[in-house]
Short mmCIF file of C-alpha atoms and ligand atoms in Angstrom, two decimals:
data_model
loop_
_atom_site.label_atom_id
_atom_site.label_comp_id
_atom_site.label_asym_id
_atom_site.label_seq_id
_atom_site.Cartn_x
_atom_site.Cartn_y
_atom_site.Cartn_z
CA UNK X 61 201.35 231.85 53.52
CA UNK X 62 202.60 232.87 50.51
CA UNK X 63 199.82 235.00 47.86
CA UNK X 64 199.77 231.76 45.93
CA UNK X 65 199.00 229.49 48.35
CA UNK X 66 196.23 232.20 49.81
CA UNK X 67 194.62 232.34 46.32
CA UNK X 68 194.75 228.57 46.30
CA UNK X 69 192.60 227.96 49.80
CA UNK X 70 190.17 231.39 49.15
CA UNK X 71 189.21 229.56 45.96
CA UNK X 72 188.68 225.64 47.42
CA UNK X 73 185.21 224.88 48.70
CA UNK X 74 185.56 226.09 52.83
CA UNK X 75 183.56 222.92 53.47
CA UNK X 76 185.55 220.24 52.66
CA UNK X 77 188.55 222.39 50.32
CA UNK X 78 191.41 221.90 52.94
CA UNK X 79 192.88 218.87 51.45
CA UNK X 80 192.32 220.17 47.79
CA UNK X 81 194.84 222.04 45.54
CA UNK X 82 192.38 222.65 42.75
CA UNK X 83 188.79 224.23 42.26
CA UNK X 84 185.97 221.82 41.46
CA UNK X 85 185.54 222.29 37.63
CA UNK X 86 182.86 224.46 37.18
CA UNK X 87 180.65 221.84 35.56
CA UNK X 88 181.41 219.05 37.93
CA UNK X 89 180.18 221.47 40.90
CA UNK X 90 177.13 222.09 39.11
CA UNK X 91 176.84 218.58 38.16
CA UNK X 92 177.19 217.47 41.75
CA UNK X 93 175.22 219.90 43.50
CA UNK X 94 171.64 219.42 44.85
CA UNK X 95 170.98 222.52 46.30
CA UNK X 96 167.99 223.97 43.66
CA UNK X 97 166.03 220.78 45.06
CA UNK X 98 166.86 219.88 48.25
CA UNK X 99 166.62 223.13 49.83
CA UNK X 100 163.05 222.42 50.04
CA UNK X 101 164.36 220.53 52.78
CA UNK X 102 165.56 223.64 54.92
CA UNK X 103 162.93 223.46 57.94
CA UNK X 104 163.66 219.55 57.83
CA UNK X 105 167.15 220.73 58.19
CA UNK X 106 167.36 223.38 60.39
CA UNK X 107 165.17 221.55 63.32
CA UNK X 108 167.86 218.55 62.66
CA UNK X 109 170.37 221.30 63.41
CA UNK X 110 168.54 222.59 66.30
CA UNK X 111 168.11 219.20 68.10
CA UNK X 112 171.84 218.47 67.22
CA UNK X 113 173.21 221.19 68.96
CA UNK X 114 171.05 220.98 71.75
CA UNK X 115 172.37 217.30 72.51
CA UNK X 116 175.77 218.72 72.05
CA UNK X 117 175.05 221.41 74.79
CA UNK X 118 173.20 218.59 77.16
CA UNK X 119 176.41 216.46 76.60
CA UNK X 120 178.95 219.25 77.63
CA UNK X 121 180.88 219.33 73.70
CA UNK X 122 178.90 222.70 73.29
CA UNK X 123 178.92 225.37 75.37
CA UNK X 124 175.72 227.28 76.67
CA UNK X 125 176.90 230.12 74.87
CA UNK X 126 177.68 228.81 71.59
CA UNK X 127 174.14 227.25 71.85
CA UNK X 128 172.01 230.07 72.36
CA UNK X 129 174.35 231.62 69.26
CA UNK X 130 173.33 228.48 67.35
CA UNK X 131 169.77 228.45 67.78
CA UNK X 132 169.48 232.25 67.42
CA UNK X 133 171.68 232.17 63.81
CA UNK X 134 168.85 229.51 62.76
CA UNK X 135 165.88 231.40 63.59
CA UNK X 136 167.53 234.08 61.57
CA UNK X 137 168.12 231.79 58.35
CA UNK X 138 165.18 230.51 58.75
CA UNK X 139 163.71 234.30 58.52
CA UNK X 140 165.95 234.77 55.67
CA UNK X 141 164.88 231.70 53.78
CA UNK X 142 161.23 232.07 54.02
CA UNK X 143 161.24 235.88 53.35
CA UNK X 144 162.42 234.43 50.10
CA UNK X 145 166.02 237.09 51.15
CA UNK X 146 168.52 233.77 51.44
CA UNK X 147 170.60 233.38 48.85
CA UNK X 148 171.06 230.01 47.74
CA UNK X 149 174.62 229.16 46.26
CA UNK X 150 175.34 226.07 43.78
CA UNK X 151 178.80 226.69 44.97
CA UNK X 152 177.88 225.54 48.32
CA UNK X 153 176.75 222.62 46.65
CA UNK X 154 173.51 221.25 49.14
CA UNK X 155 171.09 222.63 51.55
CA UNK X 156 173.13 221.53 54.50
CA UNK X 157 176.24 223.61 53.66
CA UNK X 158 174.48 226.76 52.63
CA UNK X 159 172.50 227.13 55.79
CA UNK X 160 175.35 226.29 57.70
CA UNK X 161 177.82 228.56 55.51
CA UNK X 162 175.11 231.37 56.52
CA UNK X 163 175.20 230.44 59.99
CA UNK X 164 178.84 230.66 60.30
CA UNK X 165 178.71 234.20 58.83
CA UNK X 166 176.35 235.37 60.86
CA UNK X 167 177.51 234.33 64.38
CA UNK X 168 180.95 233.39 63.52
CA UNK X 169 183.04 230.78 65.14
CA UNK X 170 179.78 228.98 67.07
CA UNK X 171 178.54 228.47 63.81
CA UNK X 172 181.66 226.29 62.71
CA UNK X 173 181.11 224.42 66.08
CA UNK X 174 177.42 222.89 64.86
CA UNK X 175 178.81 219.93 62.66
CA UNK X 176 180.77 218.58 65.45
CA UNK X 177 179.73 214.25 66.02
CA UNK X 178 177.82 214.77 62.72
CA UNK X 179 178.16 214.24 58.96
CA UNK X 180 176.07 215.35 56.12
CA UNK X 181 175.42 211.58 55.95
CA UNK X 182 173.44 211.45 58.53
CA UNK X 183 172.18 214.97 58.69
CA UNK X 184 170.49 213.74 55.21
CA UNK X 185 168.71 210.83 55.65
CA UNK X 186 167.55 212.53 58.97
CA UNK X 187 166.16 215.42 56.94
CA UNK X 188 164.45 213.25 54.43
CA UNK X 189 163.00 211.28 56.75
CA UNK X 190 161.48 214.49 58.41
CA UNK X 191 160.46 215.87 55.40
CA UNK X 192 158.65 212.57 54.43
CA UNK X 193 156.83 212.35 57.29
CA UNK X 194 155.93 215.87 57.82
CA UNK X 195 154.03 215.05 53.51
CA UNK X 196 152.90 211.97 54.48
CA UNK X 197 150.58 213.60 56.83
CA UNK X 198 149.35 215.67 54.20
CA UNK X 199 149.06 212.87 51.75
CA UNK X 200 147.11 210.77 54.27
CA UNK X 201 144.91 213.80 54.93
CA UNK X 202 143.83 214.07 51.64
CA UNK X 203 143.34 210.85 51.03
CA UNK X 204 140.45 211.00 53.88
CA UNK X 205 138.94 213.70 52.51
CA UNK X 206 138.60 211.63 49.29
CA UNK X 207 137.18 208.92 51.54
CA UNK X 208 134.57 210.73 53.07
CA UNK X 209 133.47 212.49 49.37
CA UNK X 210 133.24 208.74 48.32
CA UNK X 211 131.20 207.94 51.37
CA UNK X 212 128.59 210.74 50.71
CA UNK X 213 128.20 209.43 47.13
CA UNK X 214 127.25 206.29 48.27
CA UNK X 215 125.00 207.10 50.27
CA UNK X 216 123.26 209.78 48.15
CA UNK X 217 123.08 207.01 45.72
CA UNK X 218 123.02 203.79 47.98
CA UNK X 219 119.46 202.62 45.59
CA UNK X 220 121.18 203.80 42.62
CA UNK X 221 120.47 200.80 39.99
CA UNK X 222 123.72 200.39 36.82
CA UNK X 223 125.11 197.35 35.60
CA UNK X 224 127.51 195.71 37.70
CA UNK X 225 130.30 194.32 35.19
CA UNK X 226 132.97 191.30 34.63
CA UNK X 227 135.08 191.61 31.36
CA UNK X 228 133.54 195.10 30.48
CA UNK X 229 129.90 193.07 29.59
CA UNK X 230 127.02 193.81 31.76
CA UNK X 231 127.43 190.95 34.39
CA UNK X 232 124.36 191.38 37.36
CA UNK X 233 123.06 194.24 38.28
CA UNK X 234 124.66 196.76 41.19
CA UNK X 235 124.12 199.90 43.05
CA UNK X 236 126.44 202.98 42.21
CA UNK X 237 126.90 203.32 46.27
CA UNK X 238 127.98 200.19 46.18
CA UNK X 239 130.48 200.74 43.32
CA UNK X 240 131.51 203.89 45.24
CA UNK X 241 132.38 201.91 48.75
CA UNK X 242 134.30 199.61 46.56
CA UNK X 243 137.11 202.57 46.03
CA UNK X 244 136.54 203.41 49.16
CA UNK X 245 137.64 200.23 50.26
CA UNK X 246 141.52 200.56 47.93
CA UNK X 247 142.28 204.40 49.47
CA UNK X 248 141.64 202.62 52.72
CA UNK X 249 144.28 200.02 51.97
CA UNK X 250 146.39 202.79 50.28
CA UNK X 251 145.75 204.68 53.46
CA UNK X 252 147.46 202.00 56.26
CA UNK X 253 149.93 201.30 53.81
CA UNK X 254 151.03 204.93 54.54
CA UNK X 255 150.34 204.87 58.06
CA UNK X 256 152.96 201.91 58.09
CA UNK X 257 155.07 203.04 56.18
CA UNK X 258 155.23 206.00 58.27
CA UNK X 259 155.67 204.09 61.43
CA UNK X 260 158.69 202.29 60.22
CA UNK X 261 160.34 205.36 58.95
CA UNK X 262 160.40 207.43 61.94
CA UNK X 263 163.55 206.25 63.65
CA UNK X 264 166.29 208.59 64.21
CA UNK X 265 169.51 208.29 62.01
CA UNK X 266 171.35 211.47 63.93
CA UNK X 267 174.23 210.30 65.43
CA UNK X 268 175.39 207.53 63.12
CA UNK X 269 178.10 210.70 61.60
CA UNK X 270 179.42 209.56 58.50
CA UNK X 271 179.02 205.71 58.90
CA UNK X 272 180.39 204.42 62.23
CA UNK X 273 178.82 206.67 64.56
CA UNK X 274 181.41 209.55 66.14
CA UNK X 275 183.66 209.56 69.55
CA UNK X 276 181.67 212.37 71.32
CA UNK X 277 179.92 211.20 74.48
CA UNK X 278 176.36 211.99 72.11
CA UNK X 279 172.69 211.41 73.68
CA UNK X 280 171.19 209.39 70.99
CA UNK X 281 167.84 209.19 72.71
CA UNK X 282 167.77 212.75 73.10
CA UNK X 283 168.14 213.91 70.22
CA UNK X 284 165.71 211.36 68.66
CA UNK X 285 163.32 212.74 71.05
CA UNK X 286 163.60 216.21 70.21
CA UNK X 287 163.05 215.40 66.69
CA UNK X 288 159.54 213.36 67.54
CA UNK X 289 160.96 209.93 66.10
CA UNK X 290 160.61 206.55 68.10
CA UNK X 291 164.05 206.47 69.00
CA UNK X 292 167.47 206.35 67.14
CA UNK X 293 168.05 203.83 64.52
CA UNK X 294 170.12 200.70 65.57
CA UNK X 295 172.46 200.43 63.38
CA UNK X 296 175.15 203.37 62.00
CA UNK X 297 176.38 202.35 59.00
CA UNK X 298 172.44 201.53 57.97
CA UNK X 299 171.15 204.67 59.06
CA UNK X 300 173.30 206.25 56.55
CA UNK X 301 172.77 204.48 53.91
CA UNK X 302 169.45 202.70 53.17
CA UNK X 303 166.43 204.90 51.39
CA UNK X 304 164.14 201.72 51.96
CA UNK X 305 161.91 204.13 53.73
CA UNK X 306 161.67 206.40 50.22
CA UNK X 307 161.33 203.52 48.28
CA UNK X 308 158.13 202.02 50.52
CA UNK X 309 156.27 205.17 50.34
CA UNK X 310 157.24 205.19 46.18
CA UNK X 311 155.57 201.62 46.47
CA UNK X 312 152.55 203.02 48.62
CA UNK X 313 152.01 205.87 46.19
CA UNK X 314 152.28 204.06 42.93
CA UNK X 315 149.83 201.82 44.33
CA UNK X 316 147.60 204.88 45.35
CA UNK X 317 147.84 205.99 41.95
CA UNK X 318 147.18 202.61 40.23
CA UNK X 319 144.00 203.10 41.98
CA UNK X 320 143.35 206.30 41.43
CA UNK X 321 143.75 205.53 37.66
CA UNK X 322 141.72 202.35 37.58
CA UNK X 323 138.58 204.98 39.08
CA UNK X 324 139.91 207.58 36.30
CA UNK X 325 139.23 204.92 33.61
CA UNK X 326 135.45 204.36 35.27
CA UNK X 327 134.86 207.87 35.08
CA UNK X 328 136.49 208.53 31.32
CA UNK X 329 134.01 205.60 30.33
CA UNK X 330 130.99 206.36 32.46
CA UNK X 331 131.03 210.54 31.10
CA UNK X 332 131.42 208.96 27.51
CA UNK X 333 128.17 209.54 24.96
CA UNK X 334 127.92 206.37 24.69
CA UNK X 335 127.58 205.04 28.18
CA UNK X 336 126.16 208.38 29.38
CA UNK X 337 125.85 207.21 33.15
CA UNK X 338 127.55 210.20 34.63
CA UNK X 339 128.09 213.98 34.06
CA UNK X 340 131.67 215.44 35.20
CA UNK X 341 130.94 219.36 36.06
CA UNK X 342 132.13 221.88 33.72
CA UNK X 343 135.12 222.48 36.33
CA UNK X 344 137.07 219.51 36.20
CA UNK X 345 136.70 219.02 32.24
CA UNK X 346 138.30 220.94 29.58
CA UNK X 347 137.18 222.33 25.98
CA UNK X 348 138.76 221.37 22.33
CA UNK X 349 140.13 224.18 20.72
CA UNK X 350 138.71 222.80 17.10
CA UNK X 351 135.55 220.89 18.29
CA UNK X 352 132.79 222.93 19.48
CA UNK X 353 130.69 220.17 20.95
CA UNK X 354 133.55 219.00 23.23
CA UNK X 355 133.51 218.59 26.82
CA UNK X 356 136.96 216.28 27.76
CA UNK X 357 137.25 214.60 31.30
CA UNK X 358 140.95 216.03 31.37
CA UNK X 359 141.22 215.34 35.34
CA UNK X 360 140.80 211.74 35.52
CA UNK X 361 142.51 211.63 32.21
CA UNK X 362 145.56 213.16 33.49
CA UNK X 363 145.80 211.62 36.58
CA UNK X 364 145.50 208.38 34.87
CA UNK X 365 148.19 209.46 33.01
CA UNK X 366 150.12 210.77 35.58
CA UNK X 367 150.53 207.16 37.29
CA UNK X 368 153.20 206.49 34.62
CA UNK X 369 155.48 209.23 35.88
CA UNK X 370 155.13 207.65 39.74
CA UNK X 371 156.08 204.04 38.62
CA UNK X 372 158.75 205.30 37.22
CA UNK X 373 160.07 207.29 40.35
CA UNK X 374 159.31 203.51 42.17
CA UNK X 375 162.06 201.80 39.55
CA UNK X 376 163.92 204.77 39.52
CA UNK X 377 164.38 204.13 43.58
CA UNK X 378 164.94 200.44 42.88
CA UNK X 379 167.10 200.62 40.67
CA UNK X 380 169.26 203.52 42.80
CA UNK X 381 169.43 201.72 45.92
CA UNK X 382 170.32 198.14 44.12
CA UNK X 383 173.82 197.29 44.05
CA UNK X 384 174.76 200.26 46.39
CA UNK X 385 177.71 199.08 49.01
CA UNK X 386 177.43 199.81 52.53
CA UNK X 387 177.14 202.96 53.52
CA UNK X 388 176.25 206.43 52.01
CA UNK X 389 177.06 206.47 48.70
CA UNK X 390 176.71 209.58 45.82
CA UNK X 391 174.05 208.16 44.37
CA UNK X 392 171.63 208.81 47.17
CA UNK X 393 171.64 212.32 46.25
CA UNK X 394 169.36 210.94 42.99
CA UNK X 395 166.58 209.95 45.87
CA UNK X 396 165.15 213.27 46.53
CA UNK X 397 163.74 214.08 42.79
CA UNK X 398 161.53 210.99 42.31
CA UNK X 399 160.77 211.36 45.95
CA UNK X 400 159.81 214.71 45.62
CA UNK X 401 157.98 214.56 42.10
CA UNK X 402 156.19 211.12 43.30
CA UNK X 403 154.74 213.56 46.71
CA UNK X 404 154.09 216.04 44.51
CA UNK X 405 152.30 214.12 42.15
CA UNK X 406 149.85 212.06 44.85
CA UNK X 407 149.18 215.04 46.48
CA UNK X 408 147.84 217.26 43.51
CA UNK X 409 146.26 213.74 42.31
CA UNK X 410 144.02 213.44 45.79
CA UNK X 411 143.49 216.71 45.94
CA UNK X 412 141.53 216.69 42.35
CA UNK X 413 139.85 213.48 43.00
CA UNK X 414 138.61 214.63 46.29
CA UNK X 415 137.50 217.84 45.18
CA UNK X 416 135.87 216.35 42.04
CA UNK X 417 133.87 213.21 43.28
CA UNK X 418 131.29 214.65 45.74
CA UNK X 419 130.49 216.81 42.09
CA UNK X 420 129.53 213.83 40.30
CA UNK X 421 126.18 213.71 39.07
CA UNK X 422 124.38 210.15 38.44
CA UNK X 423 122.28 209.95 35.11
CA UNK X 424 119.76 207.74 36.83
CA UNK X 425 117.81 206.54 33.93
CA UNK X 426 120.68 205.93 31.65
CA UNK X 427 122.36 203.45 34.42
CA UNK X 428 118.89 202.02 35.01
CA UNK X 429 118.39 201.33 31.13
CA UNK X 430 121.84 200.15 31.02
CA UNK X 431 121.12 197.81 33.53
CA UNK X 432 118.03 196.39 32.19
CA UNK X 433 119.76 195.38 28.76
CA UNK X 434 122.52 192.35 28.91
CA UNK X 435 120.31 190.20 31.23
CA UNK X 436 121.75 191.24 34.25
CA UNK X 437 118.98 189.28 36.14
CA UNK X 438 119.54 186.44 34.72
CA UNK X 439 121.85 184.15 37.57
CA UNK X 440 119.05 185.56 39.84
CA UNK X 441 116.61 183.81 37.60
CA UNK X 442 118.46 180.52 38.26
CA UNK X 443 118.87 181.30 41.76
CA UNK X 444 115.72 180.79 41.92
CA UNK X 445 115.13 177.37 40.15
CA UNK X 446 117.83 176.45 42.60
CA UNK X 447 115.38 177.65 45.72
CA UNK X 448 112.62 175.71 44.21
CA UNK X 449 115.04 172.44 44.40
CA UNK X 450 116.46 172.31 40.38
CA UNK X 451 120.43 171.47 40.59
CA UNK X 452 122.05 174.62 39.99
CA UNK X 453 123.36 173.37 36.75
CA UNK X 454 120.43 172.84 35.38
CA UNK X 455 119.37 176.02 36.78
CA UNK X 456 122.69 177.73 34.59
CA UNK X 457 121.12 175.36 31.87
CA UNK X 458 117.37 176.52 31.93
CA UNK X 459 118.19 180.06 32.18
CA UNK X 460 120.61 179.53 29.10
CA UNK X 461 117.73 178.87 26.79
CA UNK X 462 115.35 181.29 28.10
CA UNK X 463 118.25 184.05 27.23
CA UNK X 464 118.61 182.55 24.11
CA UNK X 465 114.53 183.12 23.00
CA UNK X 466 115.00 186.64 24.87
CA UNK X 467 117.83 187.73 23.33
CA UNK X 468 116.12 186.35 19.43
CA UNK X 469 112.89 188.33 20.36
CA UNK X 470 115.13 191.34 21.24
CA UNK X 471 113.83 191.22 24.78
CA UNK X 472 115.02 191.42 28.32
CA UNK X 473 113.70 188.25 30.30
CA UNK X 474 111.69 190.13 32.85
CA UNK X 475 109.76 190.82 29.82
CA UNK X 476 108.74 187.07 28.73
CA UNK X 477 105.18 186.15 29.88
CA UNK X 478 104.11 183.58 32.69
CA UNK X 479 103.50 180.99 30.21
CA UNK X 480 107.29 181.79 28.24
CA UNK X 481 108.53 181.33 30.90
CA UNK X 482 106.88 178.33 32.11
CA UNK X 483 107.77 177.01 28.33
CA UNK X 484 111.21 176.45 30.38
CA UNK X 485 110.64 175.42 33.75
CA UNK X 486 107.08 174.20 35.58
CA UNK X 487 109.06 175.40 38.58
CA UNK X 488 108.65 178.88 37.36
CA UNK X 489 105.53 180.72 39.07
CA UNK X 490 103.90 184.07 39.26
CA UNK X 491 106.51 185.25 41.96
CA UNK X 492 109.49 185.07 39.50
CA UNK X 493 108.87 188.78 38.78
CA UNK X 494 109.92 189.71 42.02
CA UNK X 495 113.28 188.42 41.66
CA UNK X 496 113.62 189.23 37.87
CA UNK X 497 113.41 193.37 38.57
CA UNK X 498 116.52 194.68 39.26
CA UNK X 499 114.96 196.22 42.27
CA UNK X 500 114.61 192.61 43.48
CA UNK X 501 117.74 191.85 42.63
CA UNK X 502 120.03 193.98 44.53
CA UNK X 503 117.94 194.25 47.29
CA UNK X 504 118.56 190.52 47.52
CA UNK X 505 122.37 190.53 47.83
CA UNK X 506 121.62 191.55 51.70
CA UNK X 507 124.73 190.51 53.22
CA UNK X 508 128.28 191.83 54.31
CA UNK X 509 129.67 193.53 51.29
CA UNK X 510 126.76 193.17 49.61
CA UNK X 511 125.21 195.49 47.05
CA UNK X 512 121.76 196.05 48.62
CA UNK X 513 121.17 199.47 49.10
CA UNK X 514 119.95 198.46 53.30
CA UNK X 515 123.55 196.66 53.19
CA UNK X 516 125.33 200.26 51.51
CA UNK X 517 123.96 202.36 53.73
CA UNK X 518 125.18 200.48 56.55
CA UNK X 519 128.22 199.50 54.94
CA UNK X 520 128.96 203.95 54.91
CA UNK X 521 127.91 203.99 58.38
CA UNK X 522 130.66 201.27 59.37
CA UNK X 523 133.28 202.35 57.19
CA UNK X 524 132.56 206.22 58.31
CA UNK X 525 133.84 204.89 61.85
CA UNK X 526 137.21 204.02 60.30
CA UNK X 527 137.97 207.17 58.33
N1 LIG O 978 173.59 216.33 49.10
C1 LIG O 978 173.93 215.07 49.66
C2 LIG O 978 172.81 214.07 49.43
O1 LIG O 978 171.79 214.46 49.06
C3 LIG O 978 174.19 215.23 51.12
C4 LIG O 978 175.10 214.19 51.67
C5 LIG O 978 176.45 214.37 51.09
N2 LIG O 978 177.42 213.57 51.75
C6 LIG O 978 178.59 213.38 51.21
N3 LIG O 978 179.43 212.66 51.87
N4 LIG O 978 178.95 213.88 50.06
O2 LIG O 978 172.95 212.89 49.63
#
């Protein structure tokens, strides 16, 4: 080889260089590489490795000795990486290639022998897809421990009177455990949506090599089992390529967060002066550096905030994966950032919500007070015509005019005398009152996913069973 020539192939990437006669331009390497975010992948990456060389070995393409070289090399990088002594190179573009670069320098010639049957393609999406589920769990965990701080809530305030609302105007009156089980009820949904979304995902893409699967005698199942997935995926050319997998748990999550920021909204309102129905502790809120008197509910503020970012990872995902030809493509490299940032994002998100809600603290009187204004009583008032046999329209009609004395005499209707009311209906008798308190009023929604505080507290019993 002449000293050109040897210049020529020291320079070329070792990876893939060999049919090259030029570096990468510096840019375009940095441009292309992944490695200072995927190599959060690197346990996801070396188990793959692990598993793939053991099928090698079972299959007789790797010897015994190049496997126990293999698996010892790993354990060392491994060391290496989480004694924070690796050293991570842009010029070996991802986290597959500088592990295995490492590998290869450390136990030499076995190392070279670990990408035999297998492609980056595959060794990707099997990564992610061990990475995702490996968060998921986390995510899911999380999420439960929101569940049950939701579940204490509403309990500890199962006879907890507010207003109840429909277009932001005081509609009938509620209990706060009741408005508590109803978020309860979305991380629930948010919950299985993971748990499916997990189920799907964990099929084994090892083995499907670049696209069309690879001409060693490979153990598909076997590796697959190693790994803890179902099985291997079905299909080569689709285990290399599709993200659907990312893109469900994107949907899951900006779901999750839609939810999370229709409760943040709830709070910011509830801890405002002017409803006053709940204080936020001093630890989840946040000063003004020019107002004195300022205490800011920055958490749910944020986190409402922070939904924005994880739609946008969703339609970021979209968007990739549309239009994308069979199989891997470039562009899938773009997955892991939204991926990561949307993870990132719903876990710090649950983790402040589930810290923060078993600290709220009800301002009974305010909700009660609240509740009493707006005529919150006031279809339970008709109700009642309707039990002593009026048509409910007329009911709807009665109680319309009795509101509309109330409301001139700047008072609520459960403060009308007998004979006011009577002025309305001869149905009406002294046991209106009873249904005209609020008391009276939730405690007579006693049904299934009703808001009597006898229906809330078994309502947290039932849904404690689920958690
Ligand atoms: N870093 C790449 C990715 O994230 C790994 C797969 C690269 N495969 C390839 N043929 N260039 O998708």
């Amino acid at each position: 080889m002449s000293a050109k020539d040897q210049k020529k192939t020291a320079k070329v990437n070792q990876s893939w260089g060999g049919r090259f006669s030029e570096q990468t331009d510096a840019f375009v390497e940095a441009f292309t590489a992944s490695v200072e975010f995927d190599q959060r992948m690197y346990r996801q990456d070396i188990a793959g490795s692990r598993a793939h060389a053991r099928m090698l070995n079972k299959v007789a393409v790797l010897s015994d000795d190049d496997l126990s070289a293999i698996l010892k090399g790993l354990d060392q990088v491994e060391q290496e990486i989480e004694a924070g002594e690796f050293e991570w190179s842009v010029s070996r573009e991802d986290v597959h290639m500088n592990i295995e670069a490492r590998l290869t320098a450390i136990i030499g010639d076995a190392g070279k022998r670990l990408h035999t049957g297998r492609s980056r393609n595959d060794q990707v999406a099997t990564d992610i897809r061990l990475y995702l589920r490996e968060q998921i769990e986390h995510v899911i965990n999380e999420a439960k421990r929101l569940q049950q701080g939701l579940l204490g809530l509403a309990e500890k305030e199962a006879d907890t009177i507010m207003p109840g609302f429909t277009h932001l105007q005081v509609a009938q009156p509620v209990t706060f455990g009741h408005h508590m089980l109803a978020w309860f009820e979305m991380v629930a949904r948010d919950v299985s949506r993971y748990e499916d979304c997990r189920e799907r995902m964990n099929m084994c893409p090892l083995g499907a090599a670049a696209l069309a699967g690879t001409s060693y005698p490979i153990d598909r199942e076997f590796s697959a089992k190693e790994l803890g997935f179902t099985g291997p995926m079905a299909n080569s050319l689709d285990a290399v390529s599709d993200r659907d997998f990312a893109i469900e748990f994107c949907a899951a999550s900006a779901m999750l967060m839609t939810h999370l920021s229709r409760m943040s909204e709830e709070l910011v309102i509830w801890s405002s002066a002017q409803f006053n129905f709940i204080d936020l502790p001093d630890r989840f809120c946040t000063g003004s550096s020019i107002m004195p008197q300022k205490k800011n509910p920055d958490v749910p503020e944020l986190v409402r905030g922070k939904t924005g970012r994880v739609n946008g990872n969703l339609i970021s995902l979209l968007t990739l994966m549309k239009s994308q030809p069979l199989a891997y493509n470039k562009d899938n490299q773009e997955d892991k950032e939204p991926l990561f940032d949307t993870l990132d994002t719903v876990r710090g998100s649950l983790r402040a919500f589930a810290d923060m809600i078993p600290a709220i603290e009800c301002k009974h009187a305010n909700m009660y007070a609240a509740a009493k204004q707006g005529f919150s009583t006031a279809t339970d008032l008709a109700d009642y015509l309707v039990r002593k046999g009026l048509p409910f329209r007329d009911a709807h009609e009665v109680v319309g005019s009795a509101v509309a004395v109330a409301l001139e005499k700047e008072l609520d209707l459960s403060d009308l005398s007998l004979d006011e009311l009577q002025g309305f209906s001869a149905m009406i008798a002294e046991d209106v009152f009873d249904v005209l308190t609020l008391e009276g009023s939730v405690a007579s929604r006693n049904h299934i996913g009703g808001t009597a505080p006898e229906q809330v507290r078994k309502a947290v019993i039932e849904a404690g069973k689920r958690i």
